[in-house]
mmCIF file of C-alpha atoms in Angstrom:
data_model
loop_
_atom_site.group_PDB
_atom_site.id
_atom_site.type_symbol
_atom_site.label_atom_id
_atom_site.label_comp_id
_atom_site.label_asym_id
_atom_site.label_seq_id
_atom_site.Cartn_x
_atom_site.Cartn_y
_atom_site.Cartn_z
ATOM 1 C CA MET A 1 -0.001 -0.012 0.020
ATOM 2 C CA GLU A 2 1.538 3.278 -1.077
ATOM 3 C CA GLU A 3 1.193 6.487 0.809
ATOM 4 C CA LYS A 4 2.004 9.956 -0.499
ATOM 5 C CA LYS A 5 4.691 11.373 1.787
ATOM 6 C CA GLN A 6 4.587 15.061 2.595
ATOM 7 C CA TYR A 7 8.223 16.216 3.025
ATOM 8 C CA GLY A 8 9.354 19.409 4.702
ATOM 9 C CA SER A 9 11.287 22.073 2.844
ATOM 10 C CA TRP A 10 14.518 20.420 1.708
ATOM 11 C CA ALA A 11 16.355 23.772 1.792
ATOM 12 C CA MET A 12 15.308 24.523 5.374
ATOM 13 C CA ILE A 13 16.269 21.029 6.513
ATOM 14 C CA ALA A 14 19.628 21.235 4.760
ATOM 15 C CA VAL A 15 20.447 24.722 6.140
ATOM 16 C CA ALA A 16 19.391 23.785 9.693
ATOM 17 C CA MET A 17 21.614 20.726 9.581
ATOM 18 C CA LEU A 18 24.450 22.697 7.980
ATOM 19 C CA LEU A 19 24.360 25.247 10.764
ATOM 20 C CA PHE A 20 24.469 22.539 13.410
ATOM 21 C CA GLY A 21 27.199 20.613 11.644
ATOM 22 C CA THR A 22 29.261 23.763 11.174
ATOM 23 C CA ALA A 23 29.025 24.459 14.900
ATOM 24 C CA ILE A 24 30.255 20.928 15.651
ATOM 25 C CA ALA A 25 33.130 21.196 13.134
ATOM 26 C CA THR A 26 34.071 24.614 14.511
ATOM 27 C CA ILE A 27 34.593 22.977 17.924
ATOM 28 C CA GLN A 28 36.945 20.497 16.249
ATOM 29 C CA PHE A 29 39.004 23.240 14.639
ATOM 30 C CA LYS A 30 39.059 25.681 17.584
ATOM 31 C CA VAL A 31 42.362 24.327 18.876
ATOM 32 C CA PRO A 32 45.103 24.761 16.194
ATOM 33 C CA VAL A 33 45.093 28.534 15.973
ATOM 34 C CA VAL A 34 45.453 28.837 19.831
ATOM 35 C CA MET A 35 47.598 25.731 20.329
ATOM 36 C CA GLY A 36 50.586 27.693 21.629
ATOM 37 C CA ASP A 37 48.692 29.445 24.393
ATOM 38 C CA ILE A 38 46.958 26.237 25.345
ATOM 39 C CA MET A 39 50.332 24.501 25.680
ATOM 40 C CA ASN A 40 51.514 27.238 28.041
ATOM 41 C CA LYS A 41 48.247 27.296 30.019
ATOM 42 C CA MET A 42 48.113 23.527 30.484
ATOM 43 C CA GLN A 43 51.898 22.980 30.587
ATOM 44 C CA MET A 44 51.795 20.499 27.723
ATOM 45 C CA ASP A 45 54.691 19.500 25.476
ATOM 46 C CA ALA A 46 54.314 19.235 21.699
ATOM 47 C CA ASN A 47 53.680 15.491 21.692
ATOM 48 C CA SER A 48 50.804 15.619 24.198
ATOM 49 C CA ALA A 49 49.314 18.769 22.633
ATOM 50 C CA SER A 50 49.200 17.054 19.221
ATOM 51 C CA TRP A 51 46.602 14.684 20.716
ATOM 52 C CA LEU A 52 44.209 17.597 21.087
ATOM 53 C CA MET A 53 43.550 17.196 17.327
ATOM 54 C CA SER A 54 44.553 13.622 16.498
ATOM 55 C CA ILE A 55 42.179 12.198 19.154
ATOM 56 C CA PHE A 56 39.329 13.080 16.763
ATOM 57 C CA THR A 57 40.647 10.711 14.094
ATOM 58 C CA PHE A 58 41.328 8.014 16.663
ATOM 59 C CA VAL A 59 37.784 8.259 18.052
ATOM 60 C CA GLY A 60 36.444 8.102 14.466
ATOM 61 C CA ILE A 61 38.303 4.905 13.740
ATOM 62 C CA VAL A 62 37.150 3.258 17.042
ATOM 63 C CA LEU A 63 33.554 4.379 17.046
ATOM 64 C CA ALA A 64 32.512 4.504 13.336
ATOM 65 C CA LEU A 65 31.105 0.925 13.241
ATOM 66 C CA PRO A 66 29.222 1.123 16.648
ATOM 67 C CA THR A 67 27.814 4.521 15.713
ATOM 68 C CA GLY A 68 26.298 3.016 12.502
ATOM 69 C CA ALA A 69 24.639 0.362 14.557
ATOM 70 C CA LEU A 70 23.300 2.935 17.060
ATOM 71 C CA ALA A 71 21.959 5.059 14.213
ATOM 72 C CA LYS A 72 19.983 2.074 12.943
ATOM 73 C CA LYS A 73 18.497 1.553 16.374
ATOM 74 C CA PHE A 74 17.666 5.076 17.491
ATOM 75 C CA GLY A 75 17.467 6.969 14.143
ATOM 76 C CA PRO A 76 19.656 9.816 12.822
ATOM 77 C CA LYS A 77 17.802 12.711 14.392
ATOM 78 C CA LYS A 78 17.996 11.364 17.949
ATOM 79 C CA MET A 79 21.670 10.658 17.406
ATOM 80 C CA MET A 80 22.340 14.187 16.257
ATOM 81 C CA LEU A 81 20.541 15.680 19.179
ATOM 82 C CA ALA A 82 22.508 13.356 21.495
ATOM 83 C CA ALA A 83 25.653 14.713 19.859
ATOM 84 C CA ALA A 84 24.725 18.208 21.005
ATOM 85 C CA VAL A 85 24.392 17.024 24.630
ATOM 86 C CA ILE A 86 27.701 15.098 24.370
ATOM 87 C CA ILE A 87 29.674 17.960 22.835
ATOM 88 C CA ALA A 88 28.285 20.401 25.439
ATOM 89 C CA ALA A 89 29.453 18.015 28.207
ATOM 90 C CA GLY A 90 32.866 17.637 26.672
ATOM 91 C CA SER A 91 33.273 21.355 26.137
ATOM 92 C CA VAL A 92 32.237 22.161 29.715
ATOM 93 C CA LEU A 93 34.696 19.535 31.023
ATOM 94 C CA GLY A 94 37.502 21.064 28.964
ATOM 95 C CA ALA A 95 36.625 24.699 29.747
ATOM 96 C CA PHE A 96 37.037 24.347 33.482
ATOM 97 C CA THR A 97 40.055 22.080 33.690
ATOM 98 C CA GLY A 98 43.606 23.126 34.236
ATOM 99 C CA ASN A 99 45.038 19.736 33.403
ATOM 100 C CA GLY A 100 46.362 18.757 29.963
ATOM 101 C CA LEU A 101 45.259 15.096 30.313
ATOM 102 C CA ILE A 102 41.716 16.020 31.207
ATOM 103 C CA LEU A 103 41.656 18.491 28.298
ATOM 104 C CA ILE A 104 42.588 15.625 25.929
ATOM 105 C CA ILE A 105 39.872 13.461 27.471
ATOM 106 C CA SER A 106 37.381 16.292 26.929
ATOM 107 C CA ARG A 107 38.445 16.470 23.298
ATOM 108 C CA ALA A 108 37.798 12.769 22.999
ATOM 109 C CA VAL A 109 34.265 13.322 24.299
ATOM 110 C CA GLU A 110 33.797 16.097 21.719
ATOM 111 C CA GLY A 111 35.127 13.645 19.152
ATOM 112 C CA VAL A 112 32.322 11.202 19.996
ATOM 113 C CA ALA A 113 29.818 13.914 19.058
ATOM 114 C CA PHE A 114 31.739 14.662 15.892
ATOM 115 C CA ILE A 115 31.547 11.076 14.644
ATOM 116 C CA PHE A 116 27.815 10.919 15.589
ATOM 117 C CA VAL A 117 27.179 13.889 13.318
ATOM 118 C CA THR A 118 29.530 12.653 10.562
ATOM 119 C CA ILE A 119 27.580 9.401 10.227
ATOM 120 C CA CYS A 120 24.045 10.536 11.059
ATOM 121 C CA GLY A 121 24.023 13.727 8.925
ATOM 122 C CA PRO A 122 23.840 11.867 5.599
ATOM 123 C CA LEU A 123 21.430 9.396 7.057
ATOM 124 C CA ALA A 124 19.154 12.230 8.101
ATOM 125 C CA VAL A 125 19.195 13.705 4.577
ATOM 126 C CA GLN A 126 18.257 10.391 3.161
ATOM 127 C CA LYS A 127 15.394 9.983 5.649
ATOM 128 C CA TYR A 128 13.862 13.485 5.907
ATOM 129 C CA VAL A 129 14.385 15.022 2.420
ATOM 130 C CA ALA A 130 12.274 14.236 -0.654
ATOM 131 C CA PRO A 131 14.085 11.722 -2.900
ATOM 132 C CA ASP A 132 14.357 14.081 -5.910
ATOM 133 C CA LYS A 133 16.120 16.646 -3.721
ATOM 134 C CA ILE A 134 18.570 14.408 -1.873
ATOM 135 C CA GLY A 135 21.495 15.498 -4.066
ATOM 136 C CA SER A 136 20.811 19.219 -3.553
ATOM 137 C CA ALA A 137 20.393 18.819 0.192
ATOM 138 C CA THR A 138 23.533 16.696 0.469
ATOM 139 C CA GLY A 139 25.461 19.309 -1.519
ATOM 140 C CA ILE A 140 24.630 21.845 1.195
ATOM 141 C CA TRP A 141 25.106 19.491 4.133
ATOM 142 C CA ALA A 142 28.509 18.318 2.876
ATOM 143 C CA LEU A 143 29.955 21.806 3.463
ATOM 144 C CA TRP A 144 29.786 21.516 7.257
ATOM 145 C CA VAL A 145 33.466 20.472 7.802
ATOM 146 C CA CYS A 146 34.760 23.031 5.248
ATOM 147 C CA LEU A 147 32.831 25.876 6.862
ATOM 148 C CA GLY A 148 33.636 24.671 10.394
ATOM 149 C CA SER A 149 37.348 24.699 9.590
ATOM 150 C CA VAL A 150 37.133 28.241 8.215
ATOM 151 C CA VAL A 151 34.992 29.618 11.104
ATOM 152 C CA GLY A 152 37.238 27.880 13.693
ATOM 153 C CA GLY A 153 40.400 29.210 12.051
ATOM 154 C CA VAL A 154 39.144 32.765 11.458
ATOM 155 C CA LEU A 155 36.924 33.477 14.483
ATOM 156 C CA THR A 156 38.785 31.754 17.296
ATOM 157 C CA PRO A 157 41.792 34.049 17.665
ATOM 158 C CA THR A 158 39.528 37.141 18.047
ATOM 159 C CA LEU A 159 37.092 35.314 20.318
ATOM 160 C CA TYR A 160 39.993 33.977 22.404
ATOM 161 C CA THR A 161 41.408 37.503 22.835
ATOM 162 C CA LEU A 162 37.999 38.857 23.905
ATOM 163 C CA THR A 163 36.718 36.056 26.128
ATOM 164 C CA GLY A 164 39.726 33.804 26.906
ATOM 165 C CA PHE A 165 39.971 30.021 26.889
ATOM 166 C CA VAL A 166 36.805 29.427 28.899
ATOM 167 C CA GLY A 167 34.819 31.819 26.712
ATOM 168 C CA VAL A 168 35.762 30.088 23.452
ATOM 169 C CA TRP A 169 34.825 26.624 24.788
ATOM 170 C CA VAL A 170 31.516 27.733 26.339
ATOM 171 C CA ILE A 171 30.412 29.984 23.432
ATOM 172 C CA TYR A 172 31.042 27.353 20.779
ATOM 173 C CA ALA A 173 29.227 24.693 22.819
ATOM 174 C CA SER A 174 26.296 27.042 23.367
ATOM 175 C CA ALA A 175 26.051 27.696 19.588
ATOM 176 C CA ALA A 176 25.917 23.932 18.949
ATOM 177 C CA VAL A 177 23.074 23.492 21.477
ATOM 178 C CA VAL A 178 21.140 26.374 19.916
ATOM 179 C CA PHE A 179 21.456 24.957 16.410
ATOM 180 C CA ALA A 180 20.488 21.550 17.709
ATOM 181 C CA VAL A 181 17.240 23.014 18.973
ATOM 182 C CA ILE A 182 16.639 24.378 15.465
ATOM 183 C CA VAL A 183 17.258 20.931 14.050
ATOM 184 C CA ALA A 184 14.811 19.462 16.540
ATOM 185 C CA ILE A 185 12.125 21.914 15.375
ATOM 186 C CA ILE A 186 12.697 21.824 11.595
ATOM 187 C CA VAL A 187 13.825 18.301 10.833
ATOM 188 C CA LYS A 188 10.762 16.018 11.062
ATOM 189 C CA ASN A 189 9.541 12.737 9.611
ATOM 190 C CA PRO A 190 7.455 13.268 6.485
ATOM 191 C CA SER A 191 5.122 10.450 7.589
ATOM 192 C CA LYS A 192 5.168 7.356 9.657
ATOM 193 C CA ALA A 193 5.535 5.273 6.495
ATOM 194 C CA ILE A 194 9.033 6.672 6.030
ATOM 195 C CA GLU A 195 10.198 4.413 8.857
ATOM 196 C CA ASP A 196 9.970 1.483 6.472
ATOM 197 C CA ALA A 197 12.619 3.078 4.237
ATOM 198 C CA THR A 198 15.155 3.491 7.079
ATOM 199 C CA GLY A 199 14.674 0.271 8.859
ATOM 200 C CA SER A 200 13.225 1.690 12.106
ATOM 201 C CA ALA A 201 9.644 0.465 11.981
ATOM 202 C CA THR A 202 10.255 -2.626 9.869
ATOM 203 C CA GLU A 203 13.104 -4.553 11.362
ATOM 204 C CA GLU A 204 15.150 -6.536 8.920
ATOM 205 C CA LYS A 205 18.267 -8.256 10.106
ATOM 206 C CA VAL A 206 21.367 -6.922 8.432
ATOM 207 C CA ASN A 207 24.991 -7.535 9.259
ATOM 208 C CA TYR A 208 28.428 -6.336 8.070
ATOM 209 C CA GLY A 209 28.867 -9.357 5.960
ATOM 210 C CA ASP A 210 26.216 -7.954 3.629
ATOM 211 C CA LEU A 211 28.698 -5.193 2.738
ATOM 212 C CA PHE A 212 31.421 -7.574 1.552
ATOM 213 C CA LYS A 213 30.378 -7.571 -2.081
ATOM 214 C CA PRO A 214 32.700 -6.663 -4.964
ATOM 215 C CA ASN A 215 30.613 -3.698 -6.113
ATOM 216 C CA ILE A 216 30.516 -2.151 -2.592
ATOM 217 C CA LEU A 217 34.207 -2.827 -2.020
ATOM 218 C CA LEU A 218 35.129 -1.060 -5.218
ATOM 219 C CA PHE A 219 33.089 1.952 -4.147
ATOM 220 C CA LEU A 220 34.741 1.998 -0.721
ATOM 221 C CA LEU A 221 38.169 1.689 -2.286
ATOM 222 C CA ALA A 222 37.535 4.763 -4.411
ATOM 223 C CA PHE A 223 36.478 6.799 -1.337
ATOM 224 C CA LEU A 224 39.577 5.673 0.603
ATOM 225 C CA VAL A 225 41.771 6.868 -2.268
ATOM 226 C CA PHE A 226 39.927 10.207 -2.430
ATOM 227 C CA ASN A 227 40.659 10.805 1.255
ATOM 228 C CA LEU A 228 44.230 9.608 0.969
ATOM 229 C CA THR A 229 45.078 12.057 -1.830
ATOM 230 C CA LEU A 230 43.216 14.966 -0.228
ATOM 231 C CA LEU A 231 45.038 14.562 3.120
ATOM 232 C CA ALA A 232 48.369 14.220 1.310
ATOM 233 C CA VAL A 233 47.820 17.739 -0.078
ATOM 234 C CA LEU A 234 46.404 19.255 3.129
ATOM 235 C CA SER A 235 49.162 17.775 5.313
ATOM 236 C CA PHE A 236 52.235 18.050 3.078
ATOM 237 C CA GLY A 237 51.492 20.585 0.379
ATOM 238 C CA PRO A 238 52.542 23.492 2.603
ATOM 239 C CA THR A 239 55.829 21.740 3.487
ATOM 240 C CA PHE A 240 56.779 21.342 -0.161
ATOM 241 C CA MET A 241 55.772 24.842 -1.045
ATOM 242 C CA GLN A 242 57.775 26.368 1.841
ATOM 243 C CA GLN A 243 60.853 24.318 0.816
ATOM 244 C CA GLN A 244 60.510 25.997 -2.565
ATOM 245 C CA GLY A 245 60.486 29.395 -0.959
ATOM 246 C CA VAL A 246 56.720 30.067 -0.881
ATOM 247 C CA ASP A 247 55.636 32.245 2.062
ATOM 248 C CA PRO A 248 54.205 30.087 4.883
ATOM 249 C CA THR A 249 50.928 32.056 4.967
ATOM 250 C CA LEU A 250 50.522 31.756 1.206
ATOM 251 C CA SER A 251 51.366 28.014 1.301
ATOM 252 C CA GLY A 252 48.690 27.469 3.914
ATOM 253 C CA PHE A 253 46.143 29.371 1.822
ATOM 254 C CA VAL A 254 46.902 27.472 -1.387
ATOM 255 C CA SER A 255 46.713 24.087 0.334
ATOM 256 C CA THR A 256 43.350 24.858 1.911
ATOM 257 C CA LEU A 257 41.946 26.665 -1.176
ATOM 258 C CA PRO A 258 40.321 23.450 -2.461
ATOM 259 C CA MET A 259 38.349 23.168 0.783
ATOM 260 C CA LEU A 260 37.181 26.759 0.398
ATOM 261 C CA LEU A 261 36.127 26.226 -3.214
ATOM 262 C CA ALA A 262 34.004 23.279 -2.077
ATOM 263 C CA VAL A 263 31.471 25.945 -1.140
ATOM 264 C CA ILE A 264 30.885 26.183 -4.889
ATOM 265 C CA SER A 265 31.468 22.643 -6.133
ATOM 266 C CA SER A 266 29.522 20.788 -3.442
ATOM 267 C CA PRO A 267 26.071 22.434 -3.926
ATOM 268 C CA LEU A 268 26.677 22.545 -7.730
ATOM 269 C CA PHE A 269 27.443 18.812 -8.042
ATOM 270 C CA GLY A 270 24.481 18.015 -5.783
ATOM 271 C CA ALA A 271 22.081 20.071 -7.847
ATOM 272 C CA LEU A 272 23.422 18.644 -11.103
ATOM 273 C CA SER A 273 22.949 15.108 -9.891
ATOM 274 C CA ASP A 274 19.330 15.807 -9.128
ATOM 275 C CA LYS A 275 18.782 17.331 -12.568
ATOM 276 C CA LEU A 276 20.585 14.508 -14.358
ATOM 277 C CA GLY A 277 19.248 11.729 -12.149
ATOM 278 C CA ARG A 278 22.760 10.333 -12.158
ATOM 279 C CA CYS A 279 25.769 10.466 -9.847
ATOM 280 C CA LYS A 280 28.401 8.244 -11.441
ATOM 281 C CA PRO A 281 29.526 10.514 -14.277
ATOM 282 C CA LEU A 282 29.994 13.470 -11.941
ATOM 283 C CA TYR A 283 31.774 11.313 -9.287
ATOM 284 C CA LEU A 284 34.139 9.944 -11.978
ATOM 285 C CA ILE A 285 35.038 13.434 -13.171
ATOM 286 C CA ALA A 286 35.769 14.465 -9.561
ATOM 287 C CA MET A 287 37.878 11.395 -8.863
ATOM 288 C CA LEU A 288 39.742 11.731 -12.207
ATOM 289 C CA VAL A 289 41.305 15.066 -11.256
ATOM 290 C CA MET A 290 42.369 14.084 -7.671
ATOM 291 C CA GLY A 291 45.537 12.168 -8.663
ATOM 292 C CA PRO A 292 46.877 14.767 -11.185
ATOM 293 C CA CYS A 293 46.027 17.665 -8.885
ATOM 294 C CA THR A 294 47.846 15.980 -5.961
ATOM 295 C CA LEU A 295 50.857 15.502 -8.220
ATOM 296 C CA ILE A 296 50.818 19.198 -9.155
ATOM 297 C CA LEU A 297 50.419 20.436 -5.550
ATOM 298 C CA LEU A 298 53.306 18.285 -4.311
ATOM 299 C CA THR A 299 55.682 19.156 -7.130
ATOM 300 C CA GLN A 300 54.854 22.612 -8.612
ATOM 301 C CA THR A 301 54.836 26.265 -7.663
ATOM 302 C CA GLY A 302 53.787 29.257 -9.714
ATOM 303 C CA PRO A 303 50.767 29.204 -12.060
ATOM 304 C CA LEU A 304 50.521 25.347 -12.076
ATOM 305 C CA MET A 305 50.193 25.366 -8.302
ATOM 306 C CA TRP A 306 47.177 27.672 -8.535
ATOM 307 C CA ILE A 307 45.619 25.676 -11.339
ATOM 308 C CA GLY A 308 45.976 22.431 -9.340
ATOM 309 C CA ALA A 309 44.352 23.982 -6.278
ATOM 310 C CA ILE A 310 41.466 25.543 -8.208
ATOM 311 C CA VAL A 311 40.730 22.381 -10.207
ATOM 312 C CA MET A 312 40.869 20.227 -7.105
ATOM 313 C CA GLY A 313 38.416 22.621 -5.359
ATOM 314 C CA LEU A 314 35.956 23.232 -8.164
ATOM 315 C CA VAL A 315 35.955 19.672 -9.530
ATOM 316 C CA GLY A 316 37.610 17.209 -7.141
ATOM 317 C CA LEU A 317 35.761 18.421 -4.022
ATOM 318 C CA GLY A 318 32.475 17.629 -5.710
ATOM 319 C CA GLY A 319 33.395 13.987 -4.996
ATOM 320 C CA PRO A 320 32.193 13.660 -1.353
ATOM 321 C CA VAL A 321 28.642 14.847 -2.111
ATOM 322 C CA MET A 322 28.424 12.360 -5.012
ATOM 323 C CA CYS A 323 29.683 9.619 -2.757
ATOM 324 C CA LEU A 324 27.131 10.301 -0.053
ATOM 325 C CA THR A 325 24.290 10.747 -2.559
ATOM 326 C CA SER A 326 24.957 7.539 -4.487
ATOM 327 C CA TYR A 327 25.959 5.307 -1.582
ATOM 328 C CA ILE A 328 22.443 4.083 -0.815
ATOM 329 C CA HIS A 329 22.093 2.920 -4.446
ATOM 330 C CA VAL A 330 25.399 1.077 -4.286
ATOM 331 C CA LEU A 331 24.363 -0.703 -1.107
ATOM 332 C CA GLY A 332 21.163 -1.812 -2.867
ATOM 333 C CA ARG A 333 19.071 -2.087 0.248
ATOM 334 C CA PRO A 334 18.007 0.982 2.329
ATOM 335 C CA GLN A 335 18.190 -1.170 5.483
ATOM 336 C CA LEU A 336 21.983 -1.337 5.043
ATOM 337 C CA MET A 337 22.450 2.426 5.094
ATOM 338 C CA SER A 338 22.981 2.840 8.839
ATOM 339 C CA ILE A 339 25.697 0.242 9.277
ATOM 340 C CA GLY A 340 26.962 1.162 5.778
ATOM 341 C CA MET A 341 27.558 4.760 6.865
ATOM 342 C CA GLY A 342 29.612 3.473 9.782
ATOM 343 C CA VAL A 343 31.815 1.518 7.396
ATOM 344 C CA LEU A 344 32.009 4.512 5.004
ATOM 345 C CA MET A 345 33.272 6.764 7.820
ATOM 346 C CA LEU A 346 35.720 4.118 8.926
ATOM 347 C CA ILE A 347 37.037 4.061 5.367
ATOM 348 C CA GLN A 348 37.268 7.856 5.412
ATOM 349 C CA SER A 349 39.296 7.775 8.628
ATOM 350 C CA LEU A 350 41.616 5.094 7.277
ATOM 351 C CA GLY A 351 42.154 7.014 4.072
ATOM 352 C CA GLN A 352 43.073 10.144 6.004
ATOM 353 C CA PHE A 353 45.421 8.143 8.173
ATOM 354 C CA LEU A 354 47.110 6.588 5.137
ATOM 355 C CA GLY A 355 47.488 10.028 3.533
ATOM 356 C CA THR A 356 49.478 11.242 6.527
ATOM 357 C CA TRP A 357 51.390 7.974 7.020
ATOM 358 C CA LEU A 358 52.387 7.024 3.442
ATOM 359 C CA VAL A 359 53.740 10.359 2.254
ATOM 360 C CA PRO A 360 56.652 10.658 4.775
ATOM 361 C CA MET A 361 57.680 7.073 3.810
ATOM 362 C CA LEU A 362 57.762 8.013 0.111
ATOM 363 C CA LEU A 363 59.577 11.316 0.710
ATOM 364 C CA GLY A 364 62.473 9.618 2.533
ATOM 365 C CA PRO A 365 64.351 10.732 5.630
ATOM 366 C CA ASP A 366 65.451 14.068 4.142
ATOM 367 C CA MET A 367 61.886 14.887 2.883
ATOM 368 C CA SER A 368 63.110 15.565 -0.655
ATOM 369 C CA ALA A 369 61.605 12.946 -3.025
ATOM 370 C CA TRP A 370 58.671 15.114 -3.973
ATOM 371 C CA MET A 371 58.384 14.204 -7.635
ATOM 372 C CA PHE A 372 58.486 10.459 -6.810
ATOM 373 C CA THR A 373 55.863 10.985 -4.093
ATOM 374 C CA GLY A 374 53.631 13.025 -6.386
ATOM 375 C CA ILE A 375 53.804 10.429 -9.132
ATOM 376 C CA VAL A 376 52.884 7.613 -6.731
ATOM 377 C CA MET A 377 50.000 9.705 -5.363
ATOM 378 C CA CYS A 378 48.830 10.358 -8.937
ATOM 379 C CA VAL A 379 48.939 6.655 -9.791
ATOM 380 C CA ILE A 380 46.996 5.829 -6.607
ATOM 381 C CA GLY A 381 44.442 8.458 -7.500
ATOM 382 C CA LEU A 382 43.956 7.091 -11.003
ATOM 383 C CA ALA A 383 43.697 3.550 -9.541
ATOM 384 C CA GLY A 384 40.875 4.839 -7.317
ATOM 385 C CA THR A 385 39.212 6.318 -10.410
ATOM 386 C CA GLY A 386 39.484 2.892 -12.116
ATOM 387 C CA ALA A 387 37.853 1.221 -9.132
ATOM 388 C CA LEU A 388 34.971 3.705 -9.274
ATOM 389 C CA ALA A 389 34.628 3.158 -13.004
ATOM 390 C CA LEU A 390 34.191 -0.585 -12.438
ATOM 391 C CA CYS A 391 31.606 -0.051 -9.741
ATOM 392 C CA LYS A 392 28.003 -0.388 -10.982
ATOM 393 C CA PHE A 393 25.653 2.401 -9.979
ATOM 394 C CA LYS A 394 23.735 5.188 -11.705
#
């Protein structure tokens, strides 16, 4: 028996979720720009202070799969609202401690909220947005980490000067709670029948073994490669540029320019996928440029450097929204989406880890084999594109 589902405004849902996600991501990126002062305040050395950021990746690797299972049980909206409570608790714990270890623990608590939102955001789009607008909504939602990194990097120094350490922690946590309330009001089930599509009302047993199919594994491999190449640029692009005499500030801007340009490419790719009714051609185009652009950004300065950054941002960074939009079709069964998102985020974390682990090995002890490293990264990127080409989806 079919029932006409009345969906809420896809744009309002997407914007509400984007505001909440950006608040969560801002909390992740509030640390780097005030790291020196935190180290002095908490009497932390460089090794222990580095955990204030890396603990997020660690939490993601550990909790990605359990979070997917929890999302299936409780639903994405409840999990996102729980994330607001968790991140508020973690921020309050961190704000009023004077101990470096407790601050790291508080960051781990914040990281739990971050992985909840990472996994449940796409699930919420699939559940609460009309099917013909999922690409457009995902294109807006996918900007949350990019915007959070910009807001955290730009606003935190000024806010820190005006309000101090405690002020930054409390204000950002308060913003996350306020935006969570907006999500609670705006993001609603279109009808009770929608539960059947997400596996809440109609229970069907699914397990991780259902994901071990060649088509799904090819798709996951492509996403791993995407994250590997992106993190290689974000982590080591500035080092190469500075070795070639590029100003440190400029090198940081160039390496993060692709993330800024995602503000254009992500909504554009999402809207195009809705118009075309297809994701694969757009995803293939995005993947195709990642390897060559990584090669350019690890080996070139001057005009080529700018071309590589712009193409990666305007074309390559359309990849994540295409991945999130098409994933449910690759899985084949909507009931697999919750645990599937857990696996997808685990793959993302692994790809990011490999991007930061493999490059130093390729560069050698003197950090000089840039051309060799760039070529290897390019080959890996093209191999990921090949895996995606072999994957069957629309």
